[in-house]
Short mmCIF file of C-alpha atoms in Angstrom, two decimals:
data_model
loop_
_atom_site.label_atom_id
_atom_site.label_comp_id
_atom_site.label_asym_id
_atom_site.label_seq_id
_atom_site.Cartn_x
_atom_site.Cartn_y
_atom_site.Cartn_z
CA UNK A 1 110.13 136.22 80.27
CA UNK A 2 113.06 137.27 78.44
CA UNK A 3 111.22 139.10 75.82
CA UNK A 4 109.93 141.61 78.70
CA UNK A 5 113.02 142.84 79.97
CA UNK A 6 114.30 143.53 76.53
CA UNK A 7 112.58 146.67 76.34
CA UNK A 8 114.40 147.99 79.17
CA UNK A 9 117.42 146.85 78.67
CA UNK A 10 117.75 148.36 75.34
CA UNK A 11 116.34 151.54 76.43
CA UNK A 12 119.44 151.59 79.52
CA UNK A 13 121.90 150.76 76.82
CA UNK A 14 121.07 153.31 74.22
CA UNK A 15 120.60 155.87 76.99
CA UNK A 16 124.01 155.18 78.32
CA UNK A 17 125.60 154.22 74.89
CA UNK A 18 124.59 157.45 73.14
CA UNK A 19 124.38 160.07 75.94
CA UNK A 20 127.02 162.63 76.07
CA UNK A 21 130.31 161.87 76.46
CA UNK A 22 131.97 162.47 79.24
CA UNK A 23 136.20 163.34 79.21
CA UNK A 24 139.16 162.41 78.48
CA UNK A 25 139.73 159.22 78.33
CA UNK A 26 141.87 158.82 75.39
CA UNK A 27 141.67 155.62 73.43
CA UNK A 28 145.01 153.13 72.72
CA UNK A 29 144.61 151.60 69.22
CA UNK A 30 144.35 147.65 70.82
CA UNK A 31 144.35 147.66 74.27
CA UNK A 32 143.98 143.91 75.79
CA UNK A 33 141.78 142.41 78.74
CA UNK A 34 141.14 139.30 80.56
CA UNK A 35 138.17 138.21 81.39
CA UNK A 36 137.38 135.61 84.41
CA UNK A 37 133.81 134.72 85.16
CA UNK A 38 133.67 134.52 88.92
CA UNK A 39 130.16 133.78 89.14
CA UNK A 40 131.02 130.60 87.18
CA UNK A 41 133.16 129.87 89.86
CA UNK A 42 130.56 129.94 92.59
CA UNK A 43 129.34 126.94 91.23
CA UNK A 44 132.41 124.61 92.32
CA UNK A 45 130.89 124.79 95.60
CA UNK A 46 128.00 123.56 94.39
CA UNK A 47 126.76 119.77 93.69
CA UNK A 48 124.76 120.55 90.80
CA UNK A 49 127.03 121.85 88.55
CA UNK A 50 130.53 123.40 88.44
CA UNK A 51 131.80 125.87 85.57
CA UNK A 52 134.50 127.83 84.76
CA UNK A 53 134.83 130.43 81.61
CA UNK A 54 137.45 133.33 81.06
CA UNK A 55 138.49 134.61 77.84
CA UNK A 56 140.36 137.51 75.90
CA UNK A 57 138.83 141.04 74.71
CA UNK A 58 140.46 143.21 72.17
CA UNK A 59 139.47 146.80 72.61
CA UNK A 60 140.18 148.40 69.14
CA UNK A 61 140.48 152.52 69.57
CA UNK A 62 138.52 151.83 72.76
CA UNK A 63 135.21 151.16 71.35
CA UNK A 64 135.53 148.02 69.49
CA UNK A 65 135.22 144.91 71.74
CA UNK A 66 136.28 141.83 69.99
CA UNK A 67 135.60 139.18 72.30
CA UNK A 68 137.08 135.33 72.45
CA UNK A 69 135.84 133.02 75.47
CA UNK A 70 136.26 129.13 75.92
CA UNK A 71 134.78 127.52 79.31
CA UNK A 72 134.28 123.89 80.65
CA UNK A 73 130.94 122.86 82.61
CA UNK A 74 129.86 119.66 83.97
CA UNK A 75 125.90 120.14 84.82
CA UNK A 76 124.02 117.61 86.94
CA UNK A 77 120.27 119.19 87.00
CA UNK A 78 118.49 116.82 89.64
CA UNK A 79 115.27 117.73 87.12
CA UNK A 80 117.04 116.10 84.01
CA UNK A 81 115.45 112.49 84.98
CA UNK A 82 113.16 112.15 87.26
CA UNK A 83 114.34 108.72 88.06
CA UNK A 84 117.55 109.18 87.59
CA UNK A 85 121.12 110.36 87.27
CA UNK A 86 122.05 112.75 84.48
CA UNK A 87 125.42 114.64 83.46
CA UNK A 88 126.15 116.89 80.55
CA UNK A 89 130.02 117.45 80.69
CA UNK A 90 131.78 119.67 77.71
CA UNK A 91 133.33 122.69 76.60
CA UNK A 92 131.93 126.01 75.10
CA UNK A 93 133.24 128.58 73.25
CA UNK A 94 131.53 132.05 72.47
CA UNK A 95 133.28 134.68 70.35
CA UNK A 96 131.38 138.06 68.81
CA UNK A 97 132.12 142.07 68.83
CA UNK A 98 130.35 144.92 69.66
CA UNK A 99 130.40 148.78 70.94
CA UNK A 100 132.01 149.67 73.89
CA UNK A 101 131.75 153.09 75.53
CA UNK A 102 133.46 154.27 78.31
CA UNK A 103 130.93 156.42 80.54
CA UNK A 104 132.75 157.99 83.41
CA UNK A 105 136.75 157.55 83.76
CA UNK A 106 135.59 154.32 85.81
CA UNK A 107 133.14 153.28 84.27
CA UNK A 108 131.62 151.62 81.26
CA UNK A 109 128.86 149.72 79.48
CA UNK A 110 128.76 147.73 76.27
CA UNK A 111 126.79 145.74 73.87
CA UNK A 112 127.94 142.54 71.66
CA UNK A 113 126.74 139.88 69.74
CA UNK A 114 128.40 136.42 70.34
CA UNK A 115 128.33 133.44 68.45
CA UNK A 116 128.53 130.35 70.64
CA UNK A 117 128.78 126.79 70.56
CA UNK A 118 129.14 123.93 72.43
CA UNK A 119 130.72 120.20 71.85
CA UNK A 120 129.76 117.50 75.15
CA UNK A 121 128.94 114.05 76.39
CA UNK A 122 125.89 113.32 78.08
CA UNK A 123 125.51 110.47 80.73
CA UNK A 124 123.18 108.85 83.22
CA UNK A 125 121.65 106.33 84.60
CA UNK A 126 117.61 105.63 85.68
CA UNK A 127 116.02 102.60 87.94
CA UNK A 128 112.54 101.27 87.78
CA UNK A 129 110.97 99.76 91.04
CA UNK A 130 108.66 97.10 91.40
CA UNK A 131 106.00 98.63 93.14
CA UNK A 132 104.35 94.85 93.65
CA UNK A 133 107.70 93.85 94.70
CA UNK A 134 107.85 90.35 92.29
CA UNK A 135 111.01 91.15 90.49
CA UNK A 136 114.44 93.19 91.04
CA UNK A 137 114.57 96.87 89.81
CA UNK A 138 115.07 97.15 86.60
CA UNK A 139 118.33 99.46 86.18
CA UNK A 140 119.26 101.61 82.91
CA UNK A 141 121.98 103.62 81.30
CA UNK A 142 122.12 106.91 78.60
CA UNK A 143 125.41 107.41 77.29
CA UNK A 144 126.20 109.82 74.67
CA UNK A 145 129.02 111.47 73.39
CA UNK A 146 130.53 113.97 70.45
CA UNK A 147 126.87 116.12 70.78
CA UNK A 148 127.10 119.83 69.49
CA UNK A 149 124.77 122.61 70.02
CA UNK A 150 125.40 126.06 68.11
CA UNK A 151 123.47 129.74 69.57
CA UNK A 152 123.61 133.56 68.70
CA UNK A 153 123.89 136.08 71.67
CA UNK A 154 123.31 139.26 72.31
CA UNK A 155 125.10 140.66 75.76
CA UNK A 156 124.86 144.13 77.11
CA UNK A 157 127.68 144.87 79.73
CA UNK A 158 128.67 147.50 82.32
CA UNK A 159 131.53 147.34 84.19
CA UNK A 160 133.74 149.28 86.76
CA UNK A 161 137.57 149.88 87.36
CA UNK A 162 138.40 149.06 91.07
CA UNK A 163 140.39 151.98 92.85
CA UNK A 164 143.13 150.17 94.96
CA UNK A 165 145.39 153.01 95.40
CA UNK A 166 142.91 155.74 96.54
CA UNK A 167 145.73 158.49 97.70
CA UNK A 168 147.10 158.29 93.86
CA UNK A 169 143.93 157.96 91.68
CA UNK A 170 145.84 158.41 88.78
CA UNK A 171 147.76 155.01 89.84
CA UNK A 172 148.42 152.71 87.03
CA UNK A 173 146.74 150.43 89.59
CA UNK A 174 143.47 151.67 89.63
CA UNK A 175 143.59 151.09 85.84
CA UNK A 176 144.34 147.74 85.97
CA UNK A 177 141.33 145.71 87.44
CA UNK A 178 137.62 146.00 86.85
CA UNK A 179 134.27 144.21 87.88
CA UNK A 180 131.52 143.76 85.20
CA UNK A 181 128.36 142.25 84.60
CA UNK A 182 126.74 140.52 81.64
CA UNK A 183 123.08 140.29 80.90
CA UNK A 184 122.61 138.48 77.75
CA UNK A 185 119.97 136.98 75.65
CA UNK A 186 120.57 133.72 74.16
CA UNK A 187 118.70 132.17 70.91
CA UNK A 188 119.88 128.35 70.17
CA UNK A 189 120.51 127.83 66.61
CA UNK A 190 120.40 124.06 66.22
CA UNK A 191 121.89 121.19 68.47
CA UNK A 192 121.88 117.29 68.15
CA UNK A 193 118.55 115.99 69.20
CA UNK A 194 117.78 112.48 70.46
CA UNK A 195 114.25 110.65 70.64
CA UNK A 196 112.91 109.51 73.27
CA UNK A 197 115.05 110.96 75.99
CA UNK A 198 116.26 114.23 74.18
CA UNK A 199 119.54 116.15 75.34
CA UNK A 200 118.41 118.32 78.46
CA UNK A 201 121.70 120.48 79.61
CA UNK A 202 124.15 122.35 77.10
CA UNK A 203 127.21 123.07 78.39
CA UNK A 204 127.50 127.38 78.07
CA UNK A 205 123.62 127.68 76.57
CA UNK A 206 121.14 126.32 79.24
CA UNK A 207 118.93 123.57 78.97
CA UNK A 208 118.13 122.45 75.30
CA UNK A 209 114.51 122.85 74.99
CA UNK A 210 114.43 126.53 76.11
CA UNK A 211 115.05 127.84 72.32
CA UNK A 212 115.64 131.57 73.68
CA UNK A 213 116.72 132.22 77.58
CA UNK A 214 118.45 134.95 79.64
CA UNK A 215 121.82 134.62 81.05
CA UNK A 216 124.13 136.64 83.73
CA UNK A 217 127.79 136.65 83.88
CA UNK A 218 129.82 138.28 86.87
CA UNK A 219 132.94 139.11 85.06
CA UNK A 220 136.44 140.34 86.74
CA UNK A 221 138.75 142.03 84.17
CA UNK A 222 142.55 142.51 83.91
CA UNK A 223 143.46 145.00 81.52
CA UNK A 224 147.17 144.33 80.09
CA UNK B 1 125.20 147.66 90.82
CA UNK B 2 125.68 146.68 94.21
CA UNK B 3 122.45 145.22 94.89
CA UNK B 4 122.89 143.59 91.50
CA UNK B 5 126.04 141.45 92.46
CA UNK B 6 123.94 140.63 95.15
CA UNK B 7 121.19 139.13 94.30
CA UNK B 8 122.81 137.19 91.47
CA UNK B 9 125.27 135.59 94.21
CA UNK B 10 121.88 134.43 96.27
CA UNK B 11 120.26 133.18 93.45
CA UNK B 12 123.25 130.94 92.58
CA UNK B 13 123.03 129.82 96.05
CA UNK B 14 119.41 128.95 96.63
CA UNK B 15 119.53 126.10 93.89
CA UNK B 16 119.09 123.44 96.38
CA UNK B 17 118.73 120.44 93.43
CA UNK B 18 116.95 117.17 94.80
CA UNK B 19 119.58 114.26 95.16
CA UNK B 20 117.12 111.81 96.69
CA UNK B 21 114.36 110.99 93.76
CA UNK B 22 116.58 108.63 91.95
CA UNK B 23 113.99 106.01 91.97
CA UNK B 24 110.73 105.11 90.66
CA UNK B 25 107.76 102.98 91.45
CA UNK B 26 106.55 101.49 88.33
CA UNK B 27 106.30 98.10 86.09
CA UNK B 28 104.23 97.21 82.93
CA UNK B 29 100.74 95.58 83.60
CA UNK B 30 98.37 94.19 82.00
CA UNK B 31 94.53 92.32 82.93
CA UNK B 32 92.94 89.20 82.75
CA UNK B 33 89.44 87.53 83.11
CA UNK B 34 89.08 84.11 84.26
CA UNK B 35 85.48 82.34 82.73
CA UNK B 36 84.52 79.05 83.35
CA UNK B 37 83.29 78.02 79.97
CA UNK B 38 82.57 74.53 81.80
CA UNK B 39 80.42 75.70 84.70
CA UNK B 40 78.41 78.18 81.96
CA UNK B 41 77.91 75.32 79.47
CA UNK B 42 76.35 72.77 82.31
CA UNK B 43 74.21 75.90 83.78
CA UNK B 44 73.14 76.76 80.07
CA UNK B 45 72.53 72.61 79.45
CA UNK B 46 70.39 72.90 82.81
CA UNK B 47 68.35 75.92 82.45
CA UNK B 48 67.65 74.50 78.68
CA UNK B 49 66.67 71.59 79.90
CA UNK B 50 64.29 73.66 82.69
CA UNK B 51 62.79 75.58 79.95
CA UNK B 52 61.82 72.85 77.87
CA UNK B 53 60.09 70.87 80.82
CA UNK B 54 58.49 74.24 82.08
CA UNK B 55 56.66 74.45 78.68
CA UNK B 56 55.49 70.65 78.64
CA UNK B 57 54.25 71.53 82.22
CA UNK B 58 52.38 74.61 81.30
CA UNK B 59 50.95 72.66 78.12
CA UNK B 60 49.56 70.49 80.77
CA UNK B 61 48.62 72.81 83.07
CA UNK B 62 46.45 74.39 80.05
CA UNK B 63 45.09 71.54 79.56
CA UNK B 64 44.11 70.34 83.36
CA UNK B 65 42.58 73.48 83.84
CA UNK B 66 40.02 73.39 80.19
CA UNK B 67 39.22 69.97 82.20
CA UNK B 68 38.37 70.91 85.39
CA UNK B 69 36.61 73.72 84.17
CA UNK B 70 34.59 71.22 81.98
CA UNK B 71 34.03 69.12 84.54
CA UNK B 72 33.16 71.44 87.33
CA UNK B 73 30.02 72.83 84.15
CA UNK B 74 29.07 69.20 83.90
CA UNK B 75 28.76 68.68 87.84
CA UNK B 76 26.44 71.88 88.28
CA UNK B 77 24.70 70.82 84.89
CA UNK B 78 24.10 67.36 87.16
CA UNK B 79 23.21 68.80 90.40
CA UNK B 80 20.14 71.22 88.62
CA UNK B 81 18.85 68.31 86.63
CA UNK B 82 18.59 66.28 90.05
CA UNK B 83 16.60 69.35 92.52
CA UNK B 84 14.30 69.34 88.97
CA UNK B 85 13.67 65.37 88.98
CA UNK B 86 16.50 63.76 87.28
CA UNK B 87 18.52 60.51 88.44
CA UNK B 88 22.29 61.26 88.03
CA UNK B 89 24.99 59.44 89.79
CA UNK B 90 27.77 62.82 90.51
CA UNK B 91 30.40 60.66 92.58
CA UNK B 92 32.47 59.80 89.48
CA UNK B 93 32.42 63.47 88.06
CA UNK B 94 33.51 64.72 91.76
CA UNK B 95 36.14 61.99 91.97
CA UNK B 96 38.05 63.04 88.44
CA UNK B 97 37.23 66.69 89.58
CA UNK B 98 39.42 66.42 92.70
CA UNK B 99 41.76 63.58 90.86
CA UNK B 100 42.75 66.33 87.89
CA UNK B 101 43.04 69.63 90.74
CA UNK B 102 45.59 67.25 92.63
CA UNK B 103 47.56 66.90 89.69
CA UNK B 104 46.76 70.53 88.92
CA UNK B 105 48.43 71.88 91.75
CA UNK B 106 51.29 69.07 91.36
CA UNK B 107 52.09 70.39 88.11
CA UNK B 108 52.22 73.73 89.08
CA UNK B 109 54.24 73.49 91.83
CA UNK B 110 57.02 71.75 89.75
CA UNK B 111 56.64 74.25 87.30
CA UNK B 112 57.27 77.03 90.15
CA UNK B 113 60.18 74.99 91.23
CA UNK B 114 61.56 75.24 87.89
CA UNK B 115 61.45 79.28 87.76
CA UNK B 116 63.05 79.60 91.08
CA UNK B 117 65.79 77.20 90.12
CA UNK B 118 66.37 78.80 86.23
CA UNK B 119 67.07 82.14 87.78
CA UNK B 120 69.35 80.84 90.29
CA UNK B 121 71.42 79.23 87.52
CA UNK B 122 70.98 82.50 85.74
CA UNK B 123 72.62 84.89 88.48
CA UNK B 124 75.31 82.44 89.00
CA UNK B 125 75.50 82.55 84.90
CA UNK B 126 75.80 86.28 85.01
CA UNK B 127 78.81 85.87 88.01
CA UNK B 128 80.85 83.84 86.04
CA UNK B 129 80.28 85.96 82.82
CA UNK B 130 81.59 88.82 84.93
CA UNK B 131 84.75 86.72 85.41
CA UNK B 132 84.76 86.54 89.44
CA UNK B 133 86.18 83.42 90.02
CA UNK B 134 88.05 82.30 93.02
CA UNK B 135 92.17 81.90 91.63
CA UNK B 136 94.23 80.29 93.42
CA UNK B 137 97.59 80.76 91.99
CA UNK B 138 99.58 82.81 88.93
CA UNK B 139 103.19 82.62 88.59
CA UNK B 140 105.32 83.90 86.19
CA UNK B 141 107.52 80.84 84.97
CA UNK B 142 110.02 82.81 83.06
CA UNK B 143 111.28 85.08 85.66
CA UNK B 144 109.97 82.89 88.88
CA UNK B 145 107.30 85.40 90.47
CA UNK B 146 104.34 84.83 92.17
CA UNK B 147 101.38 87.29 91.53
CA UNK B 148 100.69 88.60 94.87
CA UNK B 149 96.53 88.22 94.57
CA UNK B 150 95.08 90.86 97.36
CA UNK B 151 91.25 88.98 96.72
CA UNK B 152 90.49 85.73 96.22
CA UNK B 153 87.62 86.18 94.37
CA UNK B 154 87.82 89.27 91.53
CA UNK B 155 86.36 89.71 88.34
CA UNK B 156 89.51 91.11 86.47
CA UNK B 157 93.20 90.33 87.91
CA UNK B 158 96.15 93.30 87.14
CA UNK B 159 99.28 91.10 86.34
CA UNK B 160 102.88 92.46 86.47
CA UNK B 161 104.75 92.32 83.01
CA UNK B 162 108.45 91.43 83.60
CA UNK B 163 110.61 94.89 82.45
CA UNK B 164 112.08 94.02 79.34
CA UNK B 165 110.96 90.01 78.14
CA UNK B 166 109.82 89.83 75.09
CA UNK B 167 108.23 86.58 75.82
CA UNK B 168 107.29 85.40 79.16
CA UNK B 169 104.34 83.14 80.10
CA UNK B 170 102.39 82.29 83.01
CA UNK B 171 100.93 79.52 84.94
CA UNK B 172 97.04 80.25 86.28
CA UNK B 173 95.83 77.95 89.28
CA UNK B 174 92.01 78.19 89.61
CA UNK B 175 90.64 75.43 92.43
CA UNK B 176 91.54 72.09 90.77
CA UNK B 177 92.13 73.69 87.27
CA UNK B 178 95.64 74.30 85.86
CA UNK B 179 96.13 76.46 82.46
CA UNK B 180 99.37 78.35 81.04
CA UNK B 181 99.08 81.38 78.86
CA UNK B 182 102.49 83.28 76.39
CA UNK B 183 102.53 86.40 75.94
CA UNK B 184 104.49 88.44 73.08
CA UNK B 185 105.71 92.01 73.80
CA UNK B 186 107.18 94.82 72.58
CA UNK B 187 108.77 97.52 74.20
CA UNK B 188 109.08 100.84 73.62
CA UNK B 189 111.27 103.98 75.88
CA UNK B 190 109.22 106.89 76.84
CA UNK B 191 109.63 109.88 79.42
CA UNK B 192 106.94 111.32 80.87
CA UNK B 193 106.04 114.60 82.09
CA UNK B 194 107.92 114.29 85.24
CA UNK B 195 111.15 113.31 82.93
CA UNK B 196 110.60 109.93 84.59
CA UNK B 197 112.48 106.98 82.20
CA UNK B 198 109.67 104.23 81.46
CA UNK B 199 110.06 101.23 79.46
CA UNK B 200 106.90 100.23 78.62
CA UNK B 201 105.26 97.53 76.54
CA UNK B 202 103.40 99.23 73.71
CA UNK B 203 101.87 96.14 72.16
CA UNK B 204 101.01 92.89 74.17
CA UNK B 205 99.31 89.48 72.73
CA UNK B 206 99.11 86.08 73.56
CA UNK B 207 100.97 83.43 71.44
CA UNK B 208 100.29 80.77 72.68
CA UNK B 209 97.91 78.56 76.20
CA UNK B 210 97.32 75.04 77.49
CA UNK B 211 94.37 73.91 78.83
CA UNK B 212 92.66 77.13 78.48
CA UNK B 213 89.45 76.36 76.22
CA UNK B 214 89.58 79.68 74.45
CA UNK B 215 90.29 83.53 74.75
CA UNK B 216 89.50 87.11 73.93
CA UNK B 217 92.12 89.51 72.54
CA UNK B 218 91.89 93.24 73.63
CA UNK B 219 90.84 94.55 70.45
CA UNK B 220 91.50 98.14 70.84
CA UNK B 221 94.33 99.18 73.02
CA UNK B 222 96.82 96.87 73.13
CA UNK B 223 99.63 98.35 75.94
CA UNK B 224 100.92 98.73 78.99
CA UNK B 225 98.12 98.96 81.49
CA UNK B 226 95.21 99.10 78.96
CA UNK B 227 95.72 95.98 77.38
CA UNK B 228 92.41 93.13 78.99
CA UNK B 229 92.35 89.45 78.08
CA UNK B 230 89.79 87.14 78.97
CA UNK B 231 91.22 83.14 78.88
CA UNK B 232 88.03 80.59 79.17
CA UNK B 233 88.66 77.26 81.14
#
């Protein structure tokens, strides 16, 4: 599924990446950012899962992104056990660089490649019925802890600064905030497997026995 | 971009996961076949005993008919010599001719009788070689539960395996008759394609019975609802 879009999305990057450039925008030598993911927090409200990932990106002479994120999830996927309950709680961190190019005086688009990795527990619990009704349920538990999963990623990104002050557009205001988006391709590397009942959710990848999936991240930045 | 933001947001949303499937129908089985080696050895004694008396009788029956046949020659010999002059007395010949059909007929009638009743034993042979006997009873002494029998009379009863004994036995009630059976097993954790947690006996056998004459192992597949005994009584 992935593997389709790819085509595309490299084509839109390369387009935008190495098209003419447009003004004036005159790089600082570091310039610093914070990133949130909001998306991530959209899943609070959720029952399934709740996540929450910001981080800090360097911008060297404007064009070099060197990116540091940590996040915490705590996934419940009803489809983990079919008979069960299953949680995969742990934190992530993901850290690469890339090319960043700014497009229009508002906005931008950029590719990286991340290295991730992940450190959780896993938990849950499953019950057996008797369907003939002669004896009790039978009711058991999965508890594992100190699991690690490592993945590369590649993340294409294109963002825009949010005008606040629209009398003064050339407001330090209108510098200062930005929404983004992050499509990314992720590969796992290796992770701790189990037998029979094999890890199923990794905290900041996806679940364990997709080896290469897509991801999005809605991203709102504060540049210092 | 817009429509982008969008969409994402929705599809965050319309994860709706299913809270409610926490449970799962499911415990180990296994089957057994009831024969009643008793019953089979008297029918096989009986229809033995038949077939040996059924070839005396046709023997016999050979023999009574050569005789009548000789007989009957000899009376039709005496009745031409007598229209062409001779002096023959034919009231003992037709006395032993109607003396040896009567025991003819006799003979074959038992012999009949015998037939009828050998195959009778024989379909009630083949019923109890098929295992359908009427059980009364099986309880699971280890973990006190009664197999809930939906038919009297079967030819193969699924029993529930307790979740995670590795011995357990079980007492069989069959009319008057009263037999216990042990079984070993060994478990083994699997997930299957629904992600549903099973622990399921992987090899079963029997260790050890009482009162039971004899029984059949499964020879091939030894597990969790494959695995078929057959206990003789």
């Amino acid at each position: 599924m992935a593997r389709r879009f790819l085509p595309f999305i490299f084509s839109f990057c390369a387009l935008s990446l190495f098209g003419q450039e447009t003004d004036s925008v005159r790089a600082q030598l570091i310039s610093t950012a914070i990133r949130l993911d909001y998306g991530k927090l959209l899943t609070l409200a959720s029952n399934f899962e709740s996540k929450v990932e910001g981080g800090v990106e360097l911008l060297v002479q404007g064009k070099i992104p060197v990116i540091i994120e940590a996040g915490k999830a705590i996934l419940s996927p009803s489809e983990a056990l079919g008979n069960g309950f299953y949680e995969s709680e742990g934190m992530f961190y993901r850290a690469g660089l890339g090319y960043y190019r700014q497009r229009t005086p508002k906005e931008g688009i950029g590719v990286y490649l991340l290295y991730g990795s992940s450190q959780f527990d896993e938990k849950g619990s499953f019950t057996l019925e008797s369907p003939s009704g002669s004896q009790p349920p039978l009711d058991g538990e999965l508890k594992r802890e100190g699991i690690s999963a490592n993945w590369w990623e590649i993340a294409f990104y294109t963002d825009r600064k949010l005008t606040l002050n629209t009398k003064q557009p050339e407001n330090k205001l209108n510098q200062l905030f930005s929404l983004g988006i992050e499509i990314s391709y992720r590969r796992l590397i290796d992770y701790d497997s189990f037998s029979p009942i094999d890890v199923y959710s990794i905290p900041g990848y996806g679940r364990a026995f997709d080896k290469s999936i897509p991801a999005v991240n809605l991203l709102f930045k504060i540049t210092l | 971009m817009k429509y982008l933001f969008i969409a994402t947001f929705i599809f965050v949303l319309a994860c709706d996961p299913c809270r409610e499937c926490d449970t799962f129908l499911y415990e180990p089985t296994l089957t057994l076949k009831f024969i009643n080696q008793d019953s089979l050895n008297n029918l096989n004694d009986s229809i033995g005993k038949n077939n040996l008396r059924n070839e005396i009788l046709s023997d016999s029956i050979i023999w009574l008919e050569d005789t009548l046949h000789f007989l009957v020659d000899t009376l039709i010999f005496m009745r031409d010599s007598i229209e062409n002059g001779g002096d023959y007395d034919t009231t003992s010949v037709f006395d032993s001719i109607q003396e040896y059909d009567a025991e003819l007929q006799k003979q074959s009638t038992e012999s009949n009788s015998l037939e009828i009743l050998n195959s009778e034993m024989s379909a009630v042979k083949s019923v109890i070689n098929s295992g359908s006997v009427e059980v009364t009873r099986i309880e699971n002494l280890n973990e006190s539960f009664v197999v809930d029998i939906e038919e009297d009379s079967l030819t193969a009863f699924s029993i529930p395996l307790p979740y995670s004994a590795v011995q357990t036995r079980y007492e069989i009630e069959i009319a008057d008759f009263i037999g216990t059976v042990d079984f070993s097993l060994r478990f083994d954790t699997t997930v299957d394609i629904r992600r549903n947690v099973l622990i399921r006996p992987d090899s079963i056998f029997i260790t050890d019975f009482e009162n039971f004459t004899k029984f059949d192992t499964c020879k091939v597949n030894c597990s969790d609802g494959q695995a078929v005994f057959t206990l003789y009584f």
